[in-house]
Amino acid sequence: MAAELAVITPALNERDNLVPLYQAIRAVLDGIDWELIIVDDDSPDGTAEAAADLARRDPRVRVLRRIGRRGLASACIEGVLSTTAPYFAIIDADMQHDERLLPEMLRRLKTDGLDMVVASRAVPGGSDEGLDGGYRKGVSGLGRRLARMVMGIELSDPMSGFFMMRRDVFDSLVRRLSGIGYKILVDILASADRPLRVVEIPYTFRRRRAGASKFGGRAAVDYLLLLLDKRLGGIVPPRFVLFCLVGGSGVVVHMAVLFAAFRGFDVRFEVAQAIATVVAMTSNFWLNNILTYSDRRLRGSAMLRGLISFYLVCSVGAVTNVGVATLLFQEFGSWILAGLAGTVVGAVWNFALSAFATWRRPGPSA
Ligand SMILES: Nc1nc2c(ncn2[C@@H]2O[C@H](COP(=O)(O)OP(=O)(O)O)[C@@H](O)[C@H]2O)c(=O)[nH]1
Ligand SMILES: [Mg+2]
């Protein structure tokens, strides 16, 4: 019989948490037709093998293994799309979410005419005591306020990664999801074309059982990009925004190196300018590699090849930039317009070509 409830668990390097999670879910969902879908992003620790072991013993467990892909939100989306169950829950693999809430969430969803039930750390009775230190709590609170300010989301805990939802409601908004980064709940709430009927129930966020958190600077950047993407209505790719911000930082690096070489060390201007250009390109490459393309980050010898291809892409971008700007300057005589247009064309060129030549998405055989 087809499952009534699909439990989707994104799992990156969670090998040692899967058996306890499975046992807990099996115990608590006794009497419900459930399935557990573990979405692994090719974790080096053998998460997929551990999940496959479980699946061999219990056919209600399935493994969705993505190769050359990263991202909690997109993992959840693909996990949901892989099931036909009319209700689904998202729950972390590290036991920080209290799985004992699942039956109550399903009951409320079915009988109270709701679209979604969110497990919240911030309603009375809930707690985020499992969050490590004041820093993580502060970041979480800031994220909550941003969701309210930017998207008008009024939930007490929109950063929650633990919720249950009706599949038909998910299907009605799935094409509008951004799928960026860490915060799938904010993505869903901001993608709905009508206010969703949501109830929050309290729970205590526990300590992670084994392994380490994947939360870091990148997750925070991704969250800002998600909000930006939602605000811009998906018109400008958020990766391009990051690429341009990195480009802006390159201008600062360039001017600083030029100043140091030309004024500080009395290097000839042309040489100082050339040194500054190479340093700025290198710093842009490095920043793009860890920020803009953190999901396709190049390492080792691939990084060296990437750097050389990035120099080449940028050189052609610079020629295009100067060419377009010169043409416009001759045509219209406005140096500001010509300079800006050249910069924009150069940036778009660099972005488009480096996405292809430097940070091409690795295929399953890569
Ligand atoms: N498939 C997949 N799962 C991820 C990814 N990043 C995080 N996860 C999982 O998402 C859940 C929450 O991540 P975690 O690092 O515990 O975040 P924290 O609880 O905020 O510290 C865990 O089950 C992780 O294994 C990812 O890129 N892909
Ligand atoms: Mg966690």
Short mmCIF file of C-alpha atoms and ligand atoms in Angstrom, two decimals:
data_model
loop_
_atom_site.label_atom_id
_atom_site.label_comp_id
_atom_site.label_asym_id
_atom_site.label_seq_id
_atom_site.Cartn_x
_atom_site.Cartn_y
_atom_site.Cartn_z
CA MET A 1 0.00 0.00 0.00
CA ALA A 2 1.26 3.49 -0.85
CA ALA A 3 2.54 5.49 2.08
CA GLU A 4 0.36 8.16 3.64
CA LEU A 5 3.29 10.05 5.15
CA ALA A 6 6.73 10.48 3.62
CA VAL A 7 9.49 11.56 5.97
CA ILE A 8 12.24 13.30 4.01
CA THR A 9 15.68 13.50 5.61
CA PRO A 10 18.47 15.49 3.97
CA ALA A 11 21.72 13.87 5.02
CA LEU A 12 25.26 15.02 4.40
CA ASN A 13 27.88 13.06 6.32
CA GLU A 14 25.36 11.59 8.75
CA ARG A 15 26.35 7.91 8.58
CA ASP A 16 26.23 7.26 12.31
CA ASN A 17 22.90 9.00 12.82
CA LEU A 18 20.82 7.05 10.33
CA VAL A 19 20.13 3.88 12.34
CA PRO A 20 19.01 5.75 15.49
CA LEU A 21 16.88 8.06 13.33
CA TYR A 22 15.28 5.12 11.54
CA GLN A 23 14.59 3.30 14.81
CA ALA A 24 13.05 6.39 16.37
CA ILE A 25 10.84 7.03 13.37
CA ARG A 26 9.75 3.41 13.12
CA ALA A 27 8.79 3.38 16.78
CA VAL A 28 6.88 6.62 16.75
CA LEU A 29 5.02 6.06 13.46
CA ASP A 30 3.69 2.64 14.41
CA GLY A 31 0.19 2.33 12.95
CA ILE A 32 0.79 4.89 10.18
CA ASP A 33 1.74 4.00 6.58
CA TRP A 34 5.04 5.81 6.29
CA GLU A 35 8.17 5.86 4.22
CA LEU A 36 11.57 7.38 4.94
CA ILE A 37 13.49 9.02 2.11
CA ILE A 38 17.13 9.79 2.82
CA VAL A 39 18.58 12.34 0.39
CA ASP A 40 22.37 12.10 0.33
CA ASP A 41 24.67 14.38 -1.64
CA ASP A 42 27.40 11.82 -2.21
CA SER A 43 28.76 12.18 1.34
CA PRO A 44 32.35 10.96 1.63
CA ASP A 45 31.62 9.30 5.00
CA GLY A 46 29.50 6.52 3.48
CA THR A 47 26.06 7.90 4.35
CA ALA A 48 24.57 6.43 1.16
CA GLU A 49 25.87 2.94 1.96
CA ALA A 50 24.49 3.13 5.50
CA ALA A 51 21.14 4.28 4.08
CA ALA A 52 21.17 1.47 1.50
CA ASP A 53 21.78 -1.04 4.31
CA LEU A 54 18.62 0.17 5.99
CA ALA A 55 16.68 0.12 2.71
CA ARG A 56 17.66 -3.50 2.10
CA ARG A 57 16.24 -4.49 5.46
CA ASP A 58 13.10 -2.33 5.36
CA PRO A 59 11.50 -1.48 2.00
CA ARG A 60 9.86 1.58 3.56
CA VAL A 61 13.30 3.21 3.50
CA ARG A 62 14.54 4.68 0.22
CA VAL A 63 17.77 6.43 -0.71
CA LEU A 64 18.01 9.30 -3.14
CA ARG A 65 21.62 9.85 -4.00
CA ARG A 66 22.67 12.99 -5.83
CA ILE A 67 26.08 13.20 -7.47
CA GLY A 68 27.82 16.50 -8.13
CA ARG A 69 25.07 18.35 -6.27
CA ARG A 70 24.88 20.15 -2.95
CA GLY A 71 22.28 21.96 -0.93
CA LEU A 72 19.82 21.21 1.81
CA ALA A 73 16.85 22.99 0.21
CA SER A 74 17.21 21.37 -3.20
CA ALA A 75 17.76 17.97 -1.51
CA CYS A 76 14.43 18.38 0.32
CA ILE A 77 12.61 19.47 -2.86
CA GLU A 78 13.84 16.46 -4.80
CA GLY A 79 13.04 14.16 -1.90
CA VAL A 80 9.45 15.41 -1.83
CA LEU A 81 9.13 15.06 -5.59
CA SER A 82 10.23 11.44 -5.37
CA THR A 83 7.24 10.32 -3.30
CA THR A 84 3.51 9.98 -3.97
CA ALA A 85 2.47 10.27 -0.32
CA PRO A 86 -0.21 12.95 0.25
CA TYR A 87 1.63 14.27 3.33
CA PHE A 88 5.32 14.77 3.88
CA ALA A 89 7.58 15.88 6.70
CA ILE A 90 11.09 17.29 6.56
CA ILE A 91 13.33 16.30 9.45
CA ASP A 92 17.10 16.58 10.00
CA ALA A 93 19.15 13.40 10.17
CA ASP A 94 21.10 14.38 13.29
CA MET A 95 18.23 13.85 15.78
CA GLN A 96 18.03 17.54 16.66
CA HIS A 97 14.35 17.54 15.71
CA ASP A 98 11.96 15.76 18.03
CA GLU A 99 10.46 12.98 15.89
CA ARG A 100 7.86 12.27 18.61
CA LEU A 101 5.87 15.23 17.25
CA LEU A 102 5.23 13.54 13.91
CA PRO A 103 1.93 11.75 14.74
CA GLU A 104 0.49 14.92 16.28
CA MET A 105 1.59 16.96 13.26
CA LEU A 106 -0.13 14.51 10.92
CA ARG A 107 -3.30 14.48 13.00
CA ARG A 108 -3.52 18.29 13.04
CA LEU A 109 -2.82 18.49 9.32
CA LYS A 110 -5.60 16.02 8.52
CA THR A 111 -8.28 17.21 10.90
CA ASP A 112 -7.73 20.96 11.29
CA GLY A 113 -7.89 21.94 7.60
CA LEU A 114 -4.26 23.11 7.60
CA ASP A 115 -1.70 23.37 4.81
CA MET A 116 1.30 23.00 7.08
CA VAL A 117 2.35 22.31 10.66
CA VAL A 118 5.67 23.80 11.75
CA ALA A 119 7.60 22.60 14.78
CA SER A 120 8.78 25.78 16.45
CA ARG A 121 11.50 26.51 18.96
CA ALA A 122 10.06 29.94 19.64
CA VAL A 123 6.45 29.41 20.73
CA PRO A 124 5.77 28.91 24.46
CA GLY A 125 6.90 25.44 25.42
CA GLY A 126 9.57 25.29 22.72
CA SER A 127 13.31 25.90 23.09
CA ASP A 128 16.47 26.13 21.04
CA GLU A 129 18.74 24.88 23.79
CA GLY A 130 20.51 22.50 21.37
CA LEU A 131 21.88 25.44 19.38
CA ASP A 132 25.55 25.83 20.18
CA GLY A 133 26.29 29.08 21.96
CA GLY A 134 25.01 32.60 21.76
CA TYR A 135 26.44 33.11 18.30
CA ARG A 136 24.16 30.55 16.61
CA LYS A 137 21.17 31.80 18.61
CA GLY A 138 21.94 35.37 17.56
CA VAL A 139 22.25 34.40 13.89
CA SER A 140 18.99 32.48 14.12
CA GLY A 141 17.18 35.47 15.66
CA LEU A 142 18.57 37.79 13.01
CA GLY A 143 17.41 35.44 10.27
CA ARG A 144 13.94 35.39 11.79
CA ARG A 145 13.75 39.18 11.85
CA LEU A 146 14.97 39.39 8.25
CA ALA A 147 12.27 36.95 7.10
CA ARG A 148 9.68 39.16 8.77
CA MET A 149 11.10 42.41 7.37
CA VAL A 150 11.86 41.28 3.83
CA MET A 151 9.09 38.77 3.18
CA GLY A 152 6.49 39.67 5.80
CA ILE A 153 6.63 36.13 7.17
CA GLU A 154 4.99 36.18 10.59
CA LEU A 155 5.88 32.73 11.90
CA SER A 156 7.70 32.59 15.23
CA ASP A 157 10.29 30.22 13.78
CA PRO A 158 10.55 30.48 9.97
CA MET A 159 14.13 29.17 10.21
CA SER A 160 12.79 25.83 11.42
CA GLY A 161 13.86 22.85 9.35
CA PHE A 162 11.16 20.63 10.86
CA PHE A 163 7.66 20.78 9.44
CA MET A 164 4.94 18.76 7.78
CA MET A 165 2.91 19.75 4.77
CA ARG A 166 0.24 18.64 2.32
CA ARG A 167 1.73 17.46 -0.94
CA ASP A 168 -0.90 19.13 -3.16
CA VAL A 169 -0.08 22.51 -1.61
CA PHE A 170 3.62 21.90 -2.21
CA ASP A 171 2.88 21.01 -5.86
CA SER A 172 1.00 24.28 -6.32
CA LEU A 173 4.13 26.30 -5.55
CA VAL A 174 7.02 24.00 -6.45
CA ARG A 175 7.86 25.84 -9.67
CA ARG A 176 8.36 29.09 -7.82
CA LEU A 177 10.80 27.67 -5.27
CA SER A 178 14.33 29.04 -5.42
CA GLY A 179 15.94 25.95 -3.93
CA ILE A 180 18.88 28.03 -2.73
CA GLY A 181 20.82 27.10 0.39
CA TYR A 182 19.56 26.04 3.75
CA LYS A 183 16.13 27.44 4.49
CA ILE A 184 13.48 25.49 2.64
CA LEU A 185 10.65 26.64 4.92
CA VAL A 186 11.24 30.34 4.19
CA ASP A 187 11.46 29.45 0.50
CA ILE A 188 8.09 27.65 0.62
CA LEU A 189 6.33 30.38 2.61
CA ALA A 190 7.65 33.10 0.29
CA SER A 191 6.70 31.13 -2.83
CA ALA A 192 3.03 30.59 -1.97
CA ASP A 193 0.58 32.80 -3.86
CA ARG A 194 -1.84 32.86 -0.93
CA PRO A 195 -1.19 32.90 2.80
CA LEU A 196 -0.80 29.30 3.90
CA ARG A 197 -2.83 27.97 6.81
CA VAL A 198 -0.04 27.21 9.24
CA VAL A 199 0.00 26.17 12.87
CA GLU A 200 3.14 26.09 14.99
CA ILE A 201 3.64 23.56 17.74
CA PRO A 202 6.43 23.79 20.31
CA TYR A 203 9.42 21.51 20.58
CA THR A 204 12.87 21.52 22.11
CA PHE A 205 15.72 21.59 19.62
CA ARG A 206 18.11 18.91 20.83
CA ARG A 207 21.86 18.57 20.56
CA ARG A 208 23.22 16.93 17.43
CA ARG A 209 23.77 13.22 18.04
CA ALA A 210 26.97 12.48 16.05
CA GLY A 211 28.98 14.25 13.36
CA ALA A 212 29.30 17.97 12.80
CA SER A 213 27.03 20.82 11.73
CA LYS A 214 27.30 22.00 8.13
CA PHE A 215 26.16 25.47 9.07
CA GLY A 216 28.73 28.13 8.24
CA GLY A 217 29.31 31.43 6.52
CA ARG A 218 28.09 29.99 3.26
CA ALA A 219 24.68 29.14 4.76
CA ALA A 220 24.32 32.74 5.91
CA VAL A 221 25.26 34.09 2.46
CA ASP A 222 22.82 31.64 0.86
CA TYR A 223 20.06 32.86 3.13
CA LEU A 224 20.61 36.46 2.03
CA LEU A 225 20.65 35.28 -1.59
CA LEU A 226 17.39 33.43 -1.06
CA LEU A 227 15.69 36.56 0.29
CA LEU A 228 17.19 38.57 -2.57
CA ASP A 229 15.97 36.05 -5.12
CA LYS A 230 12.49 36.14 -3.65
CA ARG A 231 12.42 39.94 -3.66
CA LEU A 232 13.77 40.22 -7.21
CA GLY A 233 11.12 37.74 -8.33
CA GLY A 234 13.73 35.40 -9.74
CA ILE A 235 14.69 37.83 -12.54
CA VAL A 236 18.37 38.30 -11.69
CA PRO A 237 20.19 35.07 -10.85
CA PRO A 238 21.50 35.39 -7.27
CA ARG A 239 24.77 33.80 -8.35
CA PHE A 240 25.28 36.75 -10.69
CA VAL A 241 24.67 39.15 -7.79
CA LEU A 242 27.40 37.39 -5.79
CA PHE A 243 29.71 37.42 -8.80
CA CYS A 244 29.23 41.20 -9.13
CA LEU A 245 29.81 41.75 -5.40
CA VAL A 246 33.05 39.80 -5.69
CA GLY A 247 33.90 41.90 -8.76
CA GLY A 248 33.31 45.02 -6.64
CA SER A 249 35.70 43.71 -4.01
CA GLY A 250 38.21 43.18 -6.86
CA VAL A 251 38.11 46.91 -7.63
CA VAL A 252 39.06 47.67 -4.02
CA VAL A 253 41.88 45.09 -4.11
CA HIS A 254 43.08 46.49 -7.42
CA MET A 255 43.24 50.07 -6.18
CA ALA A 256 44.96 49.05 -2.93
CA VAL A 257 47.67 47.08 -4.73
CA LEU A 258 48.11 49.83 -7.32
CA PHE A 259 48.51 52.38 -4.56
CA ALA A 260 51.01 50.23 -2.66
CA ALA A 261 53.10 49.40 -5.74
CA PHE A 262 53.02 52.79 -7.45
CA ARG A 263 53.24 55.10 -4.45
CA GLY A 264 54.79 52.84 -1.86
CA PHE A 265 57.41 51.00 -3.92
CA ASP A 266 57.85 53.46 -6.80
CA VAL A 267 57.08 50.79 -9.40
CA ARG A 268 56.44 52.13 -12.93
CA PHE A 269 52.74 52.82 -13.45
CA GLU A 270 52.20 50.26 -16.24
CA VAL A 271 53.90 47.57 -14.17
CA ALA A 272 52.02 48.54 -11.01
CA GLN A 273 48.74 48.47 -12.95
CA ALA A 274 49.57 45.03 -14.38
CA ILE A 275 50.46 43.64 -10.94
CA ALA A 276 47.23 45.07 -9.50
CA THR A 277 45.21 43.49 -12.30
CA VAL A 278 46.66 40.03 -11.73
CA VAL A 279 46.26 40.27 -7.94
CA ALA A 280 42.64 41.43 -8.31
CA MET A 281 41.81 38.66 -10.78
CA THR A 282 43.38 36.11 -8.44
CA SER A 283 41.46 37.40 -5.47
CA ASN A 284 38.24 37.40 -7.51
CA PHE A 285 38.88 33.82 -8.53
CA TRP A 286 39.53 32.77 -4.96
CA LEU A 287 36.44 34.49 -3.58
CA ASN A 288 34.19 33.20 -6.36
CA ASN A 289 35.56 29.75 -5.76
CA ILE A 290 34.63 29.74 -2.08
CA LEU A 291 31.47 31.88 -2.23
CA THR A 292 29.77 32.07 -5.62
CA TYR A 293 30.64 28.50 -6.53
CA SER A 294 31.06 26.92 -3.12
CA ASP A 295 28.91 24.04 -4.35
CA ARG A 296 31.36 23.38 -7.20
CA ARG A 297 34.52 24.45 -5.43
CA LEU A 298 37.72 23.59 -7.28
CA ARG A 299 40.56 22.10 -5.28
CA GLY A 300 44.13 20.95 -5.92
CA SER A 301 45.22 20.83 -9.54
CA ALA A 302 41.68 21.59 -10.74
CA MET A 303 42.04 24.89 -8.90
CA LEU A 304 45.18 25.79 -10.86
CA ARG A 305 43.50 24.92 -14.16
CA GLY A 306 40.48 26.94 -13.07
CA LEU A 307 42.64 29.94 -12.22
CA ILE A 308 44.26 29.93 -15.65
CA SER A 309 40.90 29.61 -17.41
CA PHE A 310 39.60 32.45 -15.24
CA TYR A 311 42.53 34.69 -16.32
CA LEU A 312 41.70 33.90 -19.95
CA VAL A 313 37.98 34.55 -19.51
CA CYS A 314 38.69 37.87 -17.77
CA SER A 315 41.16 38.94 -20.46
CA VAL A 316 38.56 38.45 -23.16
CA GLY A 317 36.01 40.17 -20.87
CA ALA A 318 38.35 43.16 -20.55
CA VAL A 319 38.78 43.41 -24.33
CA THR A 320 34.99 43.22 -24.80
CA ASN A 321 34.52 45.82 -22.08
CA VAL A 322 36.93 48.28 -23.71
CA GLY A 323 35.52 47.55 -27.18
CA VAL A 324 31.90 48.21 -26.21
CA ALA A 325 32.81 51.28 -24.15
CA THR A 326 34.89 52.80 -26.99
CA LEU A 327 32.11 52.23 -29.50
CA LEU A 328 29.49 53.83 -27.25
CA PHE A 329 31.80 56.73 -26.39
CA GLN A 330 32.37 57.48 -30.10
CA GLU A 331 28.65 57.19 -30.78
CA PHE A 332 27.17 59.16 -27.83
CA GLY A 333 30.11 61.04 -26.30
CA SER A 334 29.14 60.25 -22.69
CA TRP A 335 32.07 58.72 -20.83
CA ILE A 336 29.93 57.72 -17.85
CA LEU A 337 27.41 55.85 -19.98
CA ALA A 338 30.15 54.25 -22.06
CA GLY A 339 32.20 53.25 -19.01
CA LEU A 340 29.21 51.76 -17.21
CA ALA A 341 27.95 49.88 -20.27
CA GLY A 342 31.43 48.45 -20.88
CA THR A 343 31.62 47.30 -17.25
CA VAL A 344 28.19 45.65 -17.38
CA VAL A 345 28.93 43.85 -20.65
CA GLY A 346 32.32 42.74 -19.29
CA ALA A 347 30.75 41.46 -16.07
CA VAL A 348 28.00 39.52 -17.88
CA TRP A 349 30.60 38.08 -20.22
CA ASN A 350 32.90 37.04 -17.39
CA PHE A 351 30.00 35.53 -15.48
CA ALA A 352 28.57 33.59 -18.41
CA LEU A 353 31.88 32.30 -19.69
CA SER A 354 33.43 31.42 -16.33
CA ALA A 355 30.27 29.50 -15.40
CA PHE A 356 30.99 27.38 -18.43
CA ALA A 357 34.79 27.33 -18.62
CA THR A 358 35.87 27.56 -14.99
CA TRP A 359 33.08 26.25 -12.76
CA ARG A 360 31.19 23.92 -15.06
CA ARG A 361 28.74 21.72 -13.17
CA PRO A 362 30.34 18.31 -12.70
CA GLY A 363 28.32 15.50 -14.24
CA PRO A 364 27.75 12.09 -12.66
CA SER A 365 30.91 10.80 -14.32
CA ALA A 366 33.09 13.67 -13.14
N1 LIG B 1 21.57 16.21 1.21
C1 LIG B 1 22.10 17.24 1.89
N2 LIG B 1 21.86 17.37 3.22
C2 LIG B 1 22.41 18.44 3.87
C3 LIG B 1 23.21 19.39 3.23
N3 LIG B 1 23.61 20.32 4.16
C4 LIG B 1 23.08 19.92 5.33
N4 LIG B 1 22.36 18.77 5.18
C5 LIG B 1 21.59 18.05 6.19
O1 LIG B 1 20.62 18.94 6.71
C6 LIG B 1 20.42 18.72 8.11
C7 LIG B 1 20.69 20.00 8.89
O2 LIG B 1 22.05 20.34 8.78
P1 LIG B 1 22.97 20.68 10.04
O3 LIG B 1 24.37 20.73 9.55
O4 LIG B 1 22.66 19.76 11.16
O5 LIG B 1 22.48 22.16 10.37
P2 LIG B 1 22.25 22.80 11.82
O6 LIG B 1 21.33 21.89 12.56
O7 LIG B 1 21.65 24.13 11.50
O8 LIG B 1 23.61 22.90 12.44
C8 LIG B 1 21.34 17.58 8.49
O9 LIG B 1 20.61 16.35 8.43
C9 LIG B 1 22.40 17.62 7.41
O10 LIG B 1 23.01 16.37 7.18
C10 LIG B 1 23.45 19.24 1.82
O11 LIG B 1 24.12 20.04 1.17
N5 LIG B 1 22.86 18.16 1.21
MG MG B 2 21.70 19.91 12.91
#
